[in-house]
């Protein structure tokens, strides 16, 4: 069996120091007859005058041997062609995005092997004017999606016009190949695309920036150039004078290291030499075409001779680009890239630390250093990773995966973005800096008990994070291996961001796989390219000039945080309590900064963890809103043309922040109730989403079920999940009585105290849970509720008493409870006092009081205000079911019989109140119907009769 021509050609690369003869790749001439259609072969000329036959059919790479036989068997009725540079419309279909984008959005998770043929179509040449490399040219979009591009390429043949127009190719830096994404159309009704806070009302950099001093390095912040440093527009930072090498597990293993060794076969056996010597020799040569480039890379990467086939790179330079473009690139940009790569020991003279798991550490590069490092990545000079276990959790950095394998249209566009970047930085050296920070948060958060409220929201169906999030903290929907498939397959949100801002790729060099409690922040990365499309329709659109201002350290005011979401193959599993808490912690880790709130810009995000990762967009929106609130930031959210999601998100945010002041802890509990009562009881994906659940259970429109009616749910939730204060009972009744007014008919007060000697700082924010109308509340059964109660008809409400409330009655109520408590608890600090309103238990109490008054005949039932201390774990049970005499003596015995024990003074009940994890104790103040008093004994199971 004869050897394939490409392998046979590559077998000539045997001498690591000799250049292979520069021969043109053999062009496979393959004609395909289309039955019933016009001839589809367009001939052009190459530098040797040979005719190139180019079959412009989706799913094939014309002129490549790998598709030689495929084109012959194509069904002409399945061929999807172009009309006026766009896909012909099909009724009922959205041609701006494929419905199978989730499958195309390959994030290259560890161990996965993405499909390589996502979009193998190649554009017809257009007759647009040629431009020089590095210059953008606008022209009509002539791109066609391939057969694997989802619904956009799976329509019936009669819906498409089978025509092929002869076009001449634009250069690889033009915008002629861009398929536009769906652009916002003018709104005839004059309506807005956004709701909530105007963008101008959100905090942004540099307006909210904290003033920086001169840049200096520290143990937790490594600066790779000379400091102190302040940005100068025309002068890049100066590297350290002498190269220092660290070849260990904690630093990047540099190509120029003396320990980067390479075996060379000589007459008398193998000899070990410095690999950098071979690299510099190869990059000092005259690289005139793709064959020379391949020979140079293989000369110092002999072990990958068989693995790296360079098919994509060969196709790009021989088929995708015009011959003149190739000559110009290799004669100008390539030579500058070679020189830039060889400057590595001079520009990157300081050891580059690895950002490993469990660290909170920063590394600041100059943009010039990043360009040099990426040039080395392009030439594949870095020692290969993943060969040994110690590097198995680092992403690859060499561009070999992008160069190798079956070509497709997305790879072509990726190469355009990357080569455009090199053209720009080789023409003009960038002078700024970039800081990459790994954020690690070891402390855990009790999200279920968190009393923080949601903050502001701007939500829009139009716009993108990178285009409209200037000055905000922009979210990268990341893979745990940074960059995902940017250097291989996959082209969704993260990959696109890395392609238009290639300096972000350098994060792959230093960042180990992200742990669940970690995030990565990239600050100062410049944008070099514009784009259109998404996933298989991604197209490089042209050069982009980033006019964003810079800070004192020379960093562009662009801060991007990479947070990786969990992948959910089963839709229901994402509502699991542990998974919700994981996503909350991940987002919070990325959003949190130890800065005053006035210096924290808004979070700019969108449908994080949705699409290919299987996340529910409404759940993820709520999670990000909660995490941002805890991090003290507003949110700017883009729904990507989903107006229904925009309206729903705005409505639920308004409800949660105005009508009912829900805390983060409340929402965590609501999500769990949604899982138990909707998710687990539904077959497949439920019809009612989480937003509808929240709205319907509290407006009473949730349909009753045998076990879960609106009223029962509302009472249960309000008992279990209180609002706002750090008081961990979630709505409570105090013993056999209710409420909190010290002199009212029946009262219960819940107090939370902490020792003044405690050194733990308290962060709980005590704010009133509702704007209360103090009009008379009504009982549904005719029993008048206490006049000082907030309006309530059913369920339980816990009302936080604010000593600084604008209402005098609230202030007086707080003062009376606090004064009596402090008589015997002089060393305790009251953290909060809440009035508990429980309609059902109030009715029972009122009826029992009337019964006792009737029996006594004089109306004196001996009501007293008494204290009851308890452990944190039983607070919620007491709140829901009142004091349970059956639990009497369970901890310290029942000296005076089976019953509920109270004390006249708080200091006595204090010994029964145990502290929680926040050094807080809990105590109830109850109004009790005591009746006549007698001395009890341990044998009593119920109160004795009076005649006894």
Coordinates of C-alpha atoms in Angstrom, one line a residue, residues 451-868:
X451 CA -29.8 38.0 55.3
X452 CA -28.4 40.2 52.5
X453 CA -30.9 41.8 50.1
X454 CA -30.8 41.9 46.3
X455 CA -29.3 45.0 44.7
X456 CA -30.0 46.8 41.4
X457 CA -30.6 45.2 38.0
X458 CA -30.3 46.4 34.4
X459 CA -31.6 43.7 32.0
X460 CA -31.5 44.0 28.3
X461 CA -32.5 41.8 25.3
X462 CA -29.9 43.6 23.2
X463 CA -26.2 44.0 23.5
X464 CA -23.3 41.8 24.5
X465 CA -20.9 41.7 27.5
X466 CA -17.8 42.6 25.5
X467 CA -19.5 45.4 23.5
X468 CA -21.7 47.0 26.1
X469 CA -20.1 46.1 29.4
X470 CA -17.3 48.7 29.3
X471 CA -16.0 49.6 32.8
X472 CA -17.9 46.7 34.5
X473 CA -16.8 43.4 35.8
X474 CA -17.4 41.2 32.7
X475 CA -18.1 37.5 33.2
X476 CA -16.3 34.9 31.1
X477 CA -18.5 31.7 30.9
X478 CA -15.4 29.7 31.5
X479 CA -14.3 26.1 31.3
X480 CA -12.4 24.9 34.4
X481 CA -9.4 24.7 32.0
X482 CA -9.1 28.3 30.9
X483 CA -9.9 29.1 27.3
X484 CA -11.8 25.9 26.7
X485 CA -11.4 25.0 23.1
X486 CA -9.9 28.2 21.9
X487 CA -6.8 26.4 20.5
X488 CA -8.8 23.4 19.1
X489 CA -12.5 23.0 18.6
X490 CA -15.4 24.9 20.1
X491 CA -16.2 28.5 19.6
X492 CA -18.7 29.8 22.1
X493 CA -18.7 32.7 24.6
X494 CA -15.3 32.0 26.2
X495 CA -13.5 30.9 23.1
X496 CA -14.8 34.0 21.2
X497 CA -13.6 36.3 24.0
X498 CA -10.1 34.8 23.9
X499 CA -10.0 35.1 20.1
X500 CA -10.9 38.8 20.0
X501 CA -8.7 39.5 23.0
X502 CA -5.8 37.0 22.4
X503 CA -3.8 38.3 25.4
X504 CA -6.2 36.2 27.5
X505 CA -4.7 33.1 26.0
X506 CA -1.7 33.6 28.2
X507 CA -3.8 32.7 31.2
X508 CA -3.5 29.1 29.9
X509 CA 0.2 29.2 30.4
X510 CA 0.1 29.8 34.1
X511 CA -3.4 28.7 35.4
X512 CA -4.1 25.3 36.8
X513 CA -7.6 23.8 36.5
X514 CA -10.0 25.9 38.6
X515 CA -11.3 24.4 41.8
X516 CA -15.0 24.8 42.9
X517 CA -14.1 27.7 45.2
X518 CA -11.8 29.6 42.7
X519 CA -12.1 32.1 39.9
X520 CA -9.6 33.9 37.6
X521 CA -9.6 37.6 37.0
X522 CA -7.9 39.1 33.9
X523 CA -7.5 42.8 33.9
X524 CA -6.1 44.9 31.1
X525 CA -6.5 42.6 28.1
X526 CA -6.8 44.6 24.9
X527 CA -9.3 43.8 22.1
X528 CA -7.9 43.5 18.6
X529 CA -10.7 42.0 16.5
X530 CA -14.4 42.4 15.7
X531 CA -16.5 39.4 14.9
X532 CA -20.0 38.1 13.9
X533 CA -21.8 34.9 14.5
X534 CA -21.5 32.3 17.2
X535 CA -20.3 28.7 17.4
X536 CA -20.3 27.2 13.8
X537 CA -21.2 30.6 12.3
X538 CA -18.4 32.5 14.0
X539 CA -16.6 34.8 11.6
X540 CA -13.7 37.3 11.9
X541 CA -15.1 40.6 10.9
X542 CA -12.1 43.0 10.9
X543 CA -9.7 45.0 13.0
X544 CA -11.0 46.5 16.2
X545 CA -9.3 49.6 17.8
X546 CA -9.7 49.4 21.5
X547 CA -10.1 53.0 22.7
X548 CA -10.7 52.1 26.4
X549 CA -8.6 54.3 28.8
X550 CA -5.9 52.8 31.0
X551 CA -5.2 53.0 34.7
X552 CA -2.0 54.1 36.4
X553 CA -0.4 50.8 35.9
X554 CA -1.1 50.8 32.1
X555 CA -4.0 48.3 32.2
X556 CA -7.0 48.9 30.0
X557 CA -10.1 49.3 32.1
X558 CA -11.4 45.9 31.2
X559 CA -11.8 43.4 34.0
X560 CA -12.9 39.9 33.0
X561 CA -13.7 37.2 35.6
X562 CA -13.6 33.6 34.5
X563 CA -16.1 31.4 36.5
X564 CA -16.8 27.8 35.4
X565 CA -20.3 26.4 35.8
X566 CA -21.2 22.8 36.4
X567 CA -22.2 20.7 33.5
X568 CA -25.7 19.2 33.9
X569 CA -26.6 16.3 31.7
X570 CA -29.8 15.8 33.7
X571 CA -31.9 19.0 33.8
X572 CA -33.4 18.3 37.3
X573 CA -30.1 17.7 39.0
X574 CA -29.1 21.4 38.9
X575 CA -31.8 22.2 41.5
X576 CA -30.1 20.0 44.0
X577 CA -29.3 22.0 47.1
X578 CA -25.6 21.3 47.1
X579 CA -25.3 22.2 43.4
X580 CA -27.1 25.5 43.9
X581 CA -24.7 26.3 46.8
X582 CA -21.7 25.4 44.6
X583 CA -22.8 27.8 41.9
X584 CA -23.5 30.5 44.4
X585 CA -20.0 30.1 45.9
X586 CA -18.4 30.0 42.5
X587 CA -20.0 33.2 41.3
X588 CA -19.4 34.9 44.7
X589 CA -15.7 34.0 44.5
X590 CA -15.5 35.8 41.2
X591 CA -17.5 38.8 42.2
X592 CA -16.0 39.5 45.6
X593 CA -13.3 42.1 46.3
X594 CA -12.0 43.4 49.6
X595 CA -12.9 47.0 48.6
X596 CA -15.4 49.5 49.8
X597 CA -18.7 49.2 48.0
X598 CA -18.3 52.6 46.3
X599 CA -15.3 51.1 44.4
X600 CA -17.1 48.1 43.1
X601 CA -18.4 48.3 39.5
X602 CA -21.5 46.4 38.4
X603 CA -21.3 42.8 37.2
X604 CA -21.9 42.4 33.5
X605 CA -23.1 38.9 32.7
X606 CA -25.7 36.8 30.8
X607 CA -26.8 33.2 30.5
X608 CA -23.8 31.7 32.4
X609 CA -23.6 27.9 32.4
X610 CA -26.5 27.5 30.0
X611 CA -26.4 26.2 26.5
X612 CA -23.9 23.3 26.2
X613 CA -23.6 23.2 30.0
X614 CA -27.3 22.4 30.4
X615 CA -28.1 25.1 32.9
X616 CA -31.5 26.7 33.4
X617 CA -31.2 30.4 32.4
X618 CA -33.7 31.6 35.0
X619 CA -32.0 29.7 37.9
X620 CA -28.6 30.8 36.8
X621 CA -29.8 34.4 36.5
X622 CA -31.1 34.3 40.0
X623 CA -28.0 32.7 41.3
X624 CA -25.8 35.4 39.8
X625 CA -28.0 38.1 41.2
X626 CA -27.8 36.6 44.7
X627 CA -24.0 36.2 44.5
X628 CA -23.6 39.8 43.2
X629 CA -25.7 41.1 46.0
X630 CA -23.6 39.4 48.6
X631 CA -20.5 40.8 46.9
X632 CA -22.2 44.3 47.1
X633 CA -22.6 44.8 43.3
X634 CA -25.4 45.7 41.0
X635 CA -26.0 43.5 37.9
X636 CA -26.1 44.3 34.2
X637 CA -27.6 41.3 32.4
X638 CA -27.9 40.5 28.7
X639 CA -30.5 37.9 27.6
X640 CA -29.3 37.7 23.9
X641 CA -32.5 38.6 22.1
X642 CA -34.7 36.7 24.6
X643 CA -37.3 39.3 25.5
X644 CA -39.4 36.9 27.5
X645 CA -36.4 36.2 29.8
X646 CA -35.8 39.9 30.0
X647 CA -39.3 40.7 31.1
X648 CA -39.5 37.7 33.5
X649 CA -36.2 38.6 35.1
X650 CA -37.2 42.3 35.6
X651 CA -40.6 41.3 37.0
X652 CA -39.2 38.8 39.6
X653 CA -36.4 41.3 40.6
X654 CA -39.0 44.0 41.2
X655 CA -41.1 41.6 43.2
X656 CA -38.2 40.4 45.3
X657 CA -36.9 43.9 46.0
X658 CA -40.0 46.1 46.4
X659 CA -43.2 44.1 47.1
X660 CA -41.5 41.6 49.4
X661 CA -38.0 42.3 50.7
X662 CA -36.6 38.8 50.3
X663 CA -33.1 37.9 51.5
X664 CA -30.6 35.6 49.9
X665 CA -31.4 33.0 52.5
X666 CA -35.1 33.2 51.7
X667 CA -34.4 32.6 48.0
X668 CA -32.1 29.6 48.7
X669 CA -35.0 28.0 50.7
X670 CA -37.5 28.9 47.9
X671 CA -35.3 27.1 45.3
X672 CA -35.3 24.1 47.5
X673 CA -39.1 24.2 47.9
X674 CA -39.3 24.4 44.1
X675 CA -37.2 21.4 43.8
X676 CA -39.2 19.3 46.2
X677 CA -42.6 20.3 45.1
X678 CA -42.2 21.0 41.3
X679 CA -39.1 19.5 40.0
X680 CA -39.3 16.1 41.7
X681 CA -43.0 15.7 41.0
X682 CA -42.7 16.5 37.2
X683 CA -42.0 14.2 34.4
X684 CA -39.1 15.8 32.5
X685 CA -38.7 19.5 32.5
X686 CA -41.6 21.1 34.4
X687 CA -43.9 23.6 32.8
X688 CA -43.6 26.0 35.7
X689 CA -40.2 27.7 35.9
X690 CA -38.7 29.0 39.1
X691 CA -39.8 32.6 38.4
X692 CA -43.4 31.6 38.0
X693 CA -43.2 29.5 41.1
X694 CA -42.1 32.5 43.2
X695 CA -44.7 34.8 41.8
X696 CA -47.6 32.4 41.9
X697 CA -47.2 31.0 45.4
X698 CA -47.3 34.4 46.9
X699 CA -50.0 36.0 44.8
X700 CA -52.3 33.0 45.6
X701 CA -52.6 31.7 42.0
X702 CA -50.7 28.5 42.6
X703 CA -53.2 25.7 42.1
X704 CA -54.0 23.8 45.2
X705 CA -52.9 20.2 45.6
X706 CA -53.8 17.7 48.2
X707 CA -50.7 18.5 50.2
X708 CA -49.5 21.8 49.0
X709 CA -52.0 24.6 48.8
X710 CA -51.1 28.3 48.5
X711 CA -52.0 29.0 52.1
X712 CA -50.2 26.0 53.5
X713 CA -47.1 26.8 51.5
X714 CA -47.1 30.4 52.5
X715 CA -47.4 29.6 56.2
X716 CA -44.8 26.9 56.0
X717 CA -42.3 29.0 54.1
X718 CA -42.7 32.1 56.3
X719 CA -42.2 29.9 59.3
X720 CA -39.1 28.2 57.9
X721 CA -37.6 31.1 56.1
X722 CA -37.7 34.5 57.8
X723 CA -36.3 37.7 56.3
X724 CA -33.3 39.9 56.7
X725 CA -32.1 39.7 60.2
X726 CA -29.4 37.5 61.5
X727 CA -31.9 36.0 63.9
X728 CA -31.8 32.4 62.7
X729 CA -35.3 31.5 63.6
X730 CA -37.5 31.9 60.5
X731 CA -40.6 33.4 61.9
X732 CA -41.6 32.3 65.4
X733 CA -44.3 32.2 67.9
X734 CA -43.3 32.6 71.5
X735 CA -44.7 29.8 73.6
X736 CA -48.5 29.6 74.2
X737 CA -48.8 33.2 73.3
X738 CA -47.9 35.5 70.4
X739 CA -46.5 38.8 69.4
X740 CA -44.2 41.3 71.0
X741 CA -45.8 44.4 72.4
X742 CA -44.7 44.3 76.0
X743 CA -48.1 45.4 77.3
X744 CA -50.3 43.9 74.7
X745 CA -52.9 41.2 75.2
X746 CA -50.5 38.4 74.3
X747 CA -47.0 38.7 73.2
X748 CA -43.9 36.8 72.2
X749 CA -40.6 38.5 71.6
X750 CA -37.6 36.8 70.1
X751 CA -34.2 38.2 71.0
X752 CA -30.8 37.4 69.7
X753 CA -27.9 38.2 71.9
X754 CA -24.2 37.9 71.8
X755 CA -21.6 38.4 74.5
X756 CA -19.9 41.8 74.5
X757 CA -16.6 40.0 75.2
X758 CA -16.9 38.2 71.9
X759 CA -14.1 39.1 69.4
X760 CA -16.0 38.0 66.3
X761 CA -17.1 40.8 64.2
X762 CA -20.8 40.8 63.3
X763 CA -21.7 41.7 59.7
X764 CA -25.4 41.1 60.0
X765 CA -27.4 44.0 58.6
X766 CA -30.5 44.7 60.7
X767 CA -33.2 46.3 58.5
X768 CA -36.9 46.1 58.6
X769 CA -38.3 43.4 56.4
X770 CA -41.3 45.2 55.2
X771 CA -42.7 48.7 54.9
X772 CA -45.5 48.2 57.4
X773 CA -48.9 49.8 57.4
X774 CA -49.8 49.9 61.1
X775 CA -53.5 49.9 60.5
X776 CA -55.5 47.4 62.4
X777 CA -55.0 43.8 61.3
X778 CA -58.0 41.6 60.9
X779 CA -58.6 38.0 61.9
X780 CA -60.5 35.9 59.4
X781 CA -62.6 34.3 62.1
X782 CA -63.8 37.6 63.6
X783 CA -61.3 37.7 66.5
X784 CA -59.6 41.1 66.4
X785 CA -55.9 40.8 66.1
X786 CA -53.7 43.2 68.2
X787 CA -54.0 46.7 66.9
X788 CA -50.2 47.2 66.7
X789 CA -49.8 44.2 64.3
X790 CA -48.8 44.6 60.7
X791 CA -51.6 43.6 58.3
X792 CA -51.9 39.9 58.1
X793 CA -54.7 37.4 57.4
X794 CA -53.0 34.0 57.4
X795 CA -49.6 32.5 58.1
X796 CA -46.7 33.9 60.1
X797 CA -44.9 37.1 59.8
X798 CA -41.8 38.1 61.7
X799 CA -41.4 41.9 62.0
X800 CA -38.0 43.3 62.8
X801 CA -38.2 46.1 65.4
X802 CA -35.8 48.9 64.4
X803 CA -34.8 51.1 67.4
X804 CA -34.3 53.9 64.8
X805 CA -37.6 53.4 63.0
X806 CA -39.4 56.5 61.9
X807 CA -42.5 55.3 63.7
X808 CA -42.6 56.1 67.4
X809 CA -44.6 53.0 68.2
X810 CA -41.9 50.7 66.8
X811 CA -39.2 52.5 68.7
X812 CA -41.2 52.4 72.0
X813 CA -41.9 48.7 71.5
X814 CA -38.2 47.9 71.0
X815 CA -37.2 50.0 74.0
X816 CA -39.6 48.2 76.4
X817 CA -38.4 44.8 75.4
X818 CA -34.7 45.8 75.5
X819 CA -35.0 47.6 78.8
X820 CA -36.5 44.6 80.7
X821 CA -34.0 42.2 79.1
X822 CA -31.0 44.3 80.0
X823 CA -32.0 44.4 83.7
X824 CA -30.6 41.0 84.3
X825 CA -28.4 40.7 81.2
X826 CA -26.1 43.7 81.5
X827 CA -23.2 42.1 79.6
X828 CA -25.1 41.0 76.6
X829 CA -25.6 42.9 73.4
X830 CA -28.9 42.6 71.7
X831 CA -28.5 41.9 68.0
X832 CA -32.2 42.0 67.0
X833 CA -35.7 41.9 68.4
X834 CA -38.5 40.6 66.2
X835 CA -42.2 40.6 66.7
X836 CA -43.8 37.3 65.8
X837 CA -47.3 37.4 64.3
X838 CA -49.0 34.0 63.9
X839 CA -52.7 34.2 63.2
X840 CA -53.5 30.6 63.9
X841 CA -51.8 30.5 67.3
X842 CA -53.2 33.9 68.2
X843 CA -56.7 32.6 67.7
X844 CA -56.0 29.6 70.0
X845 CA -54.5 31.8 72.6
X846 CA -57.4 34.3 72.5
X847 CA -60.0 31.5 72.8
X848 CA -58.1 29.9 75.7
X849 CA -57.8 33.2 77.5
X850 CA -61.6 33.8 77.2
X851 CA -62.2 30.3 78.5
X852 CA -60.0 30.8 81.5
X853 CA -61.6 34.2 82.3
X854 CA -65.0 32.6 82.3
X855 CA -63.9 29.8 84.6
X856 CA -62.3 32.2 87.1
X857 CA -65.2 34.5 87.1
X858 CA -63.1 37.5 87.8
X859 CA -61.3 37.8 84.5
X860 CA -57.8 37.5 86.1
X861 CA -55.9 34.8 84.4
X862 CA -52.5 36.0 85.6
X863 CA -50.8 36.9 82.3
X864 CA -47.0 37.3 82.7
X865 CA -44.1 38.1 80.4
X866 CA -41.6 35.3 80.7
X867 CA -38.3 34.2 79.1
X868 CA -37.5 31.0 77.4

